[in-house]
Coordinates of C-alpha atoms and ligand atoms in Angstrom, one line a residue:
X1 CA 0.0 0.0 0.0
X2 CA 1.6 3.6 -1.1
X3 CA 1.3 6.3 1.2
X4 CA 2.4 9.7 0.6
X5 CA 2.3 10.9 4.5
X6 CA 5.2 13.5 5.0
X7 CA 5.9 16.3 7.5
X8 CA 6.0 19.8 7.4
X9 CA 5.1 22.3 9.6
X10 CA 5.6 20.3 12.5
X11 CA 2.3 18.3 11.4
X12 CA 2.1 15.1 9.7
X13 CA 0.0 15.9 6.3
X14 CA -2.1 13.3 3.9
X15 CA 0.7 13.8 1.4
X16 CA 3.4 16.5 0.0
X17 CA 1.3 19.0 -2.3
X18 CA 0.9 22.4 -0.2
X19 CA -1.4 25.6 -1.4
X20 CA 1.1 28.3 -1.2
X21 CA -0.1 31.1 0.4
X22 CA -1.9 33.4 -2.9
X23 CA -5.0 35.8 -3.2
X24 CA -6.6 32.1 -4.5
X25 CA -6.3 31.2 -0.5
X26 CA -8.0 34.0 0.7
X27 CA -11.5 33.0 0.7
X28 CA -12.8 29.8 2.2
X29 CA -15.1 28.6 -0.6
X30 CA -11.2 28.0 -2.2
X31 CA -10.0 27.0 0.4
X32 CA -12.6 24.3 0.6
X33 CA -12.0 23.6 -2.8
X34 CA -8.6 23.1 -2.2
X35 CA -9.3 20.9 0.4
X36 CA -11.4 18.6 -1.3
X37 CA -9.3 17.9 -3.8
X38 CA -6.2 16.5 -1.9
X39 CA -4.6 19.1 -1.2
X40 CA -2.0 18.1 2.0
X41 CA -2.2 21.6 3.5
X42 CA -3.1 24.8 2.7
X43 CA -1.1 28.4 3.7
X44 CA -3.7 31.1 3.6
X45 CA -2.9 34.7 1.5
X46 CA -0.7 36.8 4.1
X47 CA -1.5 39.2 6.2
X48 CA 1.1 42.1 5.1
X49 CA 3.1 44.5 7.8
X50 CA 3.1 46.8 4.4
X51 CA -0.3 46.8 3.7
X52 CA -1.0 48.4 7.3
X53 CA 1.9 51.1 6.7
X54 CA 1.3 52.2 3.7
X55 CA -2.2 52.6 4.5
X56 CA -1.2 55.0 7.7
X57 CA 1.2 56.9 5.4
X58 CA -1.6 57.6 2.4
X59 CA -3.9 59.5 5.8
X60 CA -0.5 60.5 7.2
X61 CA -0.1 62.9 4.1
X62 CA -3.7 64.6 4.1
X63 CA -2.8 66.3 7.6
X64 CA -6.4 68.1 8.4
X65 CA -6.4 69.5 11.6
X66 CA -4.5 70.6 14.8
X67 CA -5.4 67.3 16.5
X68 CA -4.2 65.2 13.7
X69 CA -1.1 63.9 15.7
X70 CA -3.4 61.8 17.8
X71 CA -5.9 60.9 14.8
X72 CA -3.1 59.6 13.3
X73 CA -2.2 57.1 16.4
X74 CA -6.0 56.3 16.6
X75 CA -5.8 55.6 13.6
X76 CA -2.5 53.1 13.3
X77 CA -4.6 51.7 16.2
X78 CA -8.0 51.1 14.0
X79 CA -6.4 49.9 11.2
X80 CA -4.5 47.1 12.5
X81 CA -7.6 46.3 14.3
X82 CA -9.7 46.0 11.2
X83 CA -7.0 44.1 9.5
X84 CA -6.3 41.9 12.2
X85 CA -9.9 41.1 12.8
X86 CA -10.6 40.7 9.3
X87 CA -7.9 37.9 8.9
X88 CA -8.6 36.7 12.2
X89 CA -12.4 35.6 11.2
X90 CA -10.8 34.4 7.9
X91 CA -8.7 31.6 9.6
X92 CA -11.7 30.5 11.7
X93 CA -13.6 29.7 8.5
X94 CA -11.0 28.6 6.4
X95 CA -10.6 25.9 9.8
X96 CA -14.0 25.2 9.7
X97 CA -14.4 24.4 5.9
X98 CA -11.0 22.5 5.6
X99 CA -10.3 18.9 6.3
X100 CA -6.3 19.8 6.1
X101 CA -4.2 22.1 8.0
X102 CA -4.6 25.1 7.6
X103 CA -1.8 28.0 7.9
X104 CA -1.7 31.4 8.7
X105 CA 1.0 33.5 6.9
X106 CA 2.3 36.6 8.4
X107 CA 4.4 39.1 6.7
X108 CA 6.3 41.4 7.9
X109 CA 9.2 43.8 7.0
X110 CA 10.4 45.2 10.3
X111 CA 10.3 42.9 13.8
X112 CA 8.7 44.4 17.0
X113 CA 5.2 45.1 17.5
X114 CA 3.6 44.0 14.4
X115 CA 4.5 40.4 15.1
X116 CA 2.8 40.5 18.6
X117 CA -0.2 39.5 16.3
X118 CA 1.2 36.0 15.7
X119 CA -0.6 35.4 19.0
X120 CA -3.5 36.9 17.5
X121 CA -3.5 34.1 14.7
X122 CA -2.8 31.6 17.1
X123 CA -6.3 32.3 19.2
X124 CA -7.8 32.3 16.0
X125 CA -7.4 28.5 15.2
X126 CA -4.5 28.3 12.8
X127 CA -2.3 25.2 13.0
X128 CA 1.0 26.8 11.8
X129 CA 2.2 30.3 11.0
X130 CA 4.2 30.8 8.1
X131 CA 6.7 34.2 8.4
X132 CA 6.9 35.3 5.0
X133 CA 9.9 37.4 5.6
X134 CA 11.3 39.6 2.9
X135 CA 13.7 42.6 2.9
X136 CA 14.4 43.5 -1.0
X137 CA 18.2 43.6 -0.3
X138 CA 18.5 47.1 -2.4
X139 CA 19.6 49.9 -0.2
X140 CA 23.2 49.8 -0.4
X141 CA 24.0 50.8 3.1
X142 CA 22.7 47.7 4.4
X143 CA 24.9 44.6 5.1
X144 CA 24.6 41.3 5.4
X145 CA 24.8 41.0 8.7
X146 CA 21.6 43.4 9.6
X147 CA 19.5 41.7 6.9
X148 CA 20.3 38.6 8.7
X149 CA 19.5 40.1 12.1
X150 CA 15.9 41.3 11.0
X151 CA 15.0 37.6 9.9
X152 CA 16.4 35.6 13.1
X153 CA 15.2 38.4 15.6
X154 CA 11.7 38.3 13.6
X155 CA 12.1 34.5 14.4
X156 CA 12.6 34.7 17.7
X157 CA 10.1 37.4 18.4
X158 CA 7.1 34.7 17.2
X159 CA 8.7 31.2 18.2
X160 CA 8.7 33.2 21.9
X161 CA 4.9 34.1 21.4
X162 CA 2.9 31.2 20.6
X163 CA 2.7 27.6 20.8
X164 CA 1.5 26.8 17.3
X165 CA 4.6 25.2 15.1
X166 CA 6.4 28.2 12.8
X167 CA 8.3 27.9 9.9
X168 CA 9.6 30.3 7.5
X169 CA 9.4 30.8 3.9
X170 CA 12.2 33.0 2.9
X171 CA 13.9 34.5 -1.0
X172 CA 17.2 33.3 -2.3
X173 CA 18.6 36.7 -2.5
X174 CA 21.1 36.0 0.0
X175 CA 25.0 36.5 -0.5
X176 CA 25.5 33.8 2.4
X177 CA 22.4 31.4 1.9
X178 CA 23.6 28.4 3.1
X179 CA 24.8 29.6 6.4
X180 CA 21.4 32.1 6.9
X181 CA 19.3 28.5 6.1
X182 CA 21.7 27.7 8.7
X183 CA 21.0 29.8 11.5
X184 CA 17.3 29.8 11.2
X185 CA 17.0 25.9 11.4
X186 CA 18.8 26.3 14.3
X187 CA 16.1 28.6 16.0
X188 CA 12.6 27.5 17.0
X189 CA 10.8 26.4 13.7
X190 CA 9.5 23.4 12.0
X191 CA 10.4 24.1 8.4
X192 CA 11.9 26.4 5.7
X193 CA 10.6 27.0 2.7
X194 CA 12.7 27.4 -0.3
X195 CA 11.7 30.1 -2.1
X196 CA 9.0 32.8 -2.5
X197 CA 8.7 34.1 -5.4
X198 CA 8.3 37.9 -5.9
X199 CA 6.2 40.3 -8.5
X200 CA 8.9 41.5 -11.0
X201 CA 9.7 44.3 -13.0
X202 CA 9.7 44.2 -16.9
X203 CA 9.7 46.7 -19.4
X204 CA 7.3 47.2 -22.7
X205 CA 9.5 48.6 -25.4
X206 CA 6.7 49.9 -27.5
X207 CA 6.2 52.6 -24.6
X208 CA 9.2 52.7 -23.3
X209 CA 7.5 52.1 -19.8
X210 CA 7.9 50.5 -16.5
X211 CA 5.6 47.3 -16.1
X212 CA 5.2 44.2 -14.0
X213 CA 5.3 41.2 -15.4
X214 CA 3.0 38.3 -15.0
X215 CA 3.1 37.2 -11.4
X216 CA 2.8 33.3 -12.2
X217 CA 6.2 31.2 -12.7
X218 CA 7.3 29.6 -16.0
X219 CA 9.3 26.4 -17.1
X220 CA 12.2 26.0 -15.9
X221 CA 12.1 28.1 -12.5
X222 CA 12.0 25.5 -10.5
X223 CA 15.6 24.7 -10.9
X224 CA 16.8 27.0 -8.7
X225 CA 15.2 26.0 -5.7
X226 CA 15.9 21.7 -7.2
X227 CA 19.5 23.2 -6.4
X228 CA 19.2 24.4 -2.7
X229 CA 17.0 21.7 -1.5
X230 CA 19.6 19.2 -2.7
X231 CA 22.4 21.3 -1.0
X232 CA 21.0 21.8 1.8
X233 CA 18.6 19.4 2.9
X234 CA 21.2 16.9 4.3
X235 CA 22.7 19.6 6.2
X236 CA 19.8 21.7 7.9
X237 CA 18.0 20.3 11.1
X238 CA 14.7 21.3 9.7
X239 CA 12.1 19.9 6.8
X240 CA 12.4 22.1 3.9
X241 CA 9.3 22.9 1.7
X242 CA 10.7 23.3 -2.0
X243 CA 8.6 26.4 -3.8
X244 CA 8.5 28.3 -7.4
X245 CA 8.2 27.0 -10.5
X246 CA 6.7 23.3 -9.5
X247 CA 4.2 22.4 -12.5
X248 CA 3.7 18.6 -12.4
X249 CA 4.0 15.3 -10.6
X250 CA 7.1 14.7 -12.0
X251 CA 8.7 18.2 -10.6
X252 CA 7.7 17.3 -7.1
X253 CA 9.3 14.0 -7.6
X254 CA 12.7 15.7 -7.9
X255 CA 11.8 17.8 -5.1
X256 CA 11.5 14.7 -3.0
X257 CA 14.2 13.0 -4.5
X258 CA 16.6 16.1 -3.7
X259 CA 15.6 15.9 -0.3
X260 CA 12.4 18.0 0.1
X261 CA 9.7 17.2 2.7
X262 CA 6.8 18.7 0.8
X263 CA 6.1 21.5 -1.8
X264 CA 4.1 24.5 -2.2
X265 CA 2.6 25.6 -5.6
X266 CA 0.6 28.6 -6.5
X267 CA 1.2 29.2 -10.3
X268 CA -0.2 25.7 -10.9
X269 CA -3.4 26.6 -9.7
X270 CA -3.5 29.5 -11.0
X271 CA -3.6 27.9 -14.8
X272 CA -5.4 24.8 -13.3
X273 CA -7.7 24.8 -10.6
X274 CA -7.6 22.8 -7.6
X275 CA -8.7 19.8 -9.9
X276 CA -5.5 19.1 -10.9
X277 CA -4.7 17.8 -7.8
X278 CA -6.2 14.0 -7.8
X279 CA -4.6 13.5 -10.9
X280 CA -1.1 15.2 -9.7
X281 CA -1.2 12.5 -6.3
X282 CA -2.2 9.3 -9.1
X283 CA 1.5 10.6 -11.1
X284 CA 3.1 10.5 -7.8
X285 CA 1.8 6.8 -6.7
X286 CA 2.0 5.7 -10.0
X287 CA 5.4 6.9 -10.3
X288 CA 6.3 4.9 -6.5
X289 CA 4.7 1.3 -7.3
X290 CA 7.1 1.0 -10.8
X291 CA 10.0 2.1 -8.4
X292 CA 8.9 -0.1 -5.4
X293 CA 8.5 2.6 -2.8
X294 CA 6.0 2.5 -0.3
X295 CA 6.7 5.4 1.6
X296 CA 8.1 9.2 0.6
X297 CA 10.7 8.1 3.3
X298 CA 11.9 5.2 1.2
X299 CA 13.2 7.8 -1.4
X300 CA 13.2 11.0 -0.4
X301 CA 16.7 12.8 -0.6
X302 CA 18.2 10.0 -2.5
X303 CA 19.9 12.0 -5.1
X304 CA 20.5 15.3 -2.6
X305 CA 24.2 16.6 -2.0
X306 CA 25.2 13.8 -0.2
X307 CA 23.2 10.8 -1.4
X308 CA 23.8 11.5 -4.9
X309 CA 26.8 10.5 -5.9
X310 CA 27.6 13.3 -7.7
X311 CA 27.9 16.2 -5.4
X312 CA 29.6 18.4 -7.7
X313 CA 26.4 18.7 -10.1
X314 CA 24.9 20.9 -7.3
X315 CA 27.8 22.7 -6.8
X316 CA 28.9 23.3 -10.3
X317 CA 27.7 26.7 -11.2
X318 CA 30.2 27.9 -14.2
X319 CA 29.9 25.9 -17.6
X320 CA 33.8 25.9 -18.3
X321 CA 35.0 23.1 -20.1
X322 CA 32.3 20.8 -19.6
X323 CA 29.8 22.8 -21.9
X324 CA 32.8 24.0 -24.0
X325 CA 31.4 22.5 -27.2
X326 CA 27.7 22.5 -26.0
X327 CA 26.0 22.9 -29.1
X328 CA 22.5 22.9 -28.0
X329 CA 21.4 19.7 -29.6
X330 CA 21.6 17.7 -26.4
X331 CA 18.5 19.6 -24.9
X332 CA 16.5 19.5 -28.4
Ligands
LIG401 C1 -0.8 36.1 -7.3 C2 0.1 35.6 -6.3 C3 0.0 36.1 -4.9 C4 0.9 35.6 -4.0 N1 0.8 36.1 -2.7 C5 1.6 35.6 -1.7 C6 1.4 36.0 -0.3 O1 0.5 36.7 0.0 N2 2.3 35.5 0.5 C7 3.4 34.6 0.2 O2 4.1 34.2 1.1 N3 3.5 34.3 -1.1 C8 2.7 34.7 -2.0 N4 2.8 34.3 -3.3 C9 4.0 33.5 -3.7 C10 3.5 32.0 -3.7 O3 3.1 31.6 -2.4 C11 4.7 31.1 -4.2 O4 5.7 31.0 -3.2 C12 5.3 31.5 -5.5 O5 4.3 32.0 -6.4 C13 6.1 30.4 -6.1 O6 5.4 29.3 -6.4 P1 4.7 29.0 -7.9 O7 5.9 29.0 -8.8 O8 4.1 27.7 -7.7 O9 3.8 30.1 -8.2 C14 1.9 34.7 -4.3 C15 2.0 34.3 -5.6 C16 1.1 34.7 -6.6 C17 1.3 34.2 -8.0

């Protein structure tokens, strides 16, 4: 009998295939959806630090009268309230119409008081939080060394708050990965997920303007996080959740195979609805009764940087001699 029982945030799930966290996750009648389908957990759309700011700043600017100074606090006041009750009531019926975990996802961009709310997501009936933590590393006074102090003290500041398992879902643009997966494995949480994926900027030549591109993920992508589970997965004390770019069965098979616990897709159901689901878990058994596996544990991580044999595919980035006559027709 195949099962495809894994672990992730700190829970044991039906099987690897996770919602990400996306505006399709912010209603329950999706969420339900979602749920019905197979899905093995689902991360609800976060609840943004940003979103609260820059709504204070927009009021901030229309200064109206002499008592504005305490509007203004009042007002920081009532609109975190609003938000926070507003997501608050959307985790208690997401709980009620899903038969899967179901996560809350909290982001935020500076640590302190905002994350006091994690307790606040807590009382409302999540099973995990997910810190969706993201400083766009693009002010060039800023080192390292403080970017990495913002995520582990953000860390900290929830893991000591609430009793609900947290994990973190974090970017790639780090000049020190490796040793930032590092030292938030070694805090408090139950998972790392490897990576968001961010809107981008593009341009349109015919106007010679600014645009963003499409939001959803393409072929391809999800090579760069295939990479970094296999590199560090052997090496991190946590379950890492592999994210961007997985499209099919077969994609999450290499996940597993490189060592991930579980993976989160958006951009699939984006193109596909939840009913791709069913026939995504069918792939995946299918795929483990011709190799004889029973269990995800049977395979999983078998070809990461230390099962694999071949450690230096992961850690070969330059093409040098190897692809020195690469003509192309290999990958036709
Ligand atoms: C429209 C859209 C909205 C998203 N909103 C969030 C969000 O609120 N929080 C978050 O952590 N990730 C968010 N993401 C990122 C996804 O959770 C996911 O990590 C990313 O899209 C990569 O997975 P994919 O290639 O399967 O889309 C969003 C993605 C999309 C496409």
């Amino acid at each position: 009998m195949t099962s495809l029982k894994t672990k992730f945030f700190g829970l044991e799930l039906e099987n690897p295939l996770i919602v990400a966290s996306c505006s399709l996750t912010a209603s329950p009648e999706k969420v339900r959806e979602f749920s019905e389908n197979g899905a093995g957990a689902i991360v609800l759309k976060s609840v943004f630090e940003e979103e609260i700011i820059n709504e204070y700043n927009r009021v901030a600017q229309t200064k109206t009268s002499a008592h504005f100074d305490e509007f203004l606090d009042y007002f920081d006041y009532k609109i975190r309230d609003q938000v926070l009750s507003n997501y608050g009531r959307l985790i208690g019926e997401a709980r009620k119409a899903s038969r899967v975990p179901i996560v809350a996802s909290i982001n935020c961009v500076s640590s302190g008081d905002w994350l006091q709310f994690a307790s606040q997501v807590e009382d409302a009936g999540a099973d995990a939080i997910e810190l969706n933590l993201f400083v766009m590393p693009c002010d060039p006074m800023n080192t390292a060394e403080r970017n990495r102090n913002f995520y582990l003290n953000a860390v900290r500041e929830v893991t000591g708050r609430v009793k609900v398992p947290v994990t973190v879902k974090i970017s790639s643009y780090f000049s020190d990965l490796a040793a930032v997966c590092n030292a938030l494995a070694g805090e408090k949480i139950k998972g790392l997920t490897l990576f968001n994926r961010f809107a981008n900027p593009d341009i349109d030549i015919e106007k010679e303007s600014l645009i963003e591109a499409s939001p959803l993920s393409g072929e391809g992508e999800y090579l760069l996080p295939l990479r970094w589970v296999g590199i560090l997965s052997p090496r991190l004390g946590c379950p890492i959740a592999a994210s961007t770019g997985i499209h099919s069965a077969g994609q999450v098979i290499k996940m597993l195979l490189a060592g991930a616990h579980a993976v989160q897709m958006a951009s699939l159901f984006y193109k596909q609805g939840a009913s791709c689901l069913p026939k995504m878990l069918r792939e995946i058994e299918q795929w483990m009764e011709t190799h004889d596996y029973e269990s995800i544990g049977d395979f999983r991580g078998r070809l990461s940087l230390t099962q694999s044999g071949n450690p230096a595919v992961y850690a070969r980035a330059q093409y040098m001699s190897r692809f020195g006559g690469y003509s192309g027709s290999e990958h036709k």
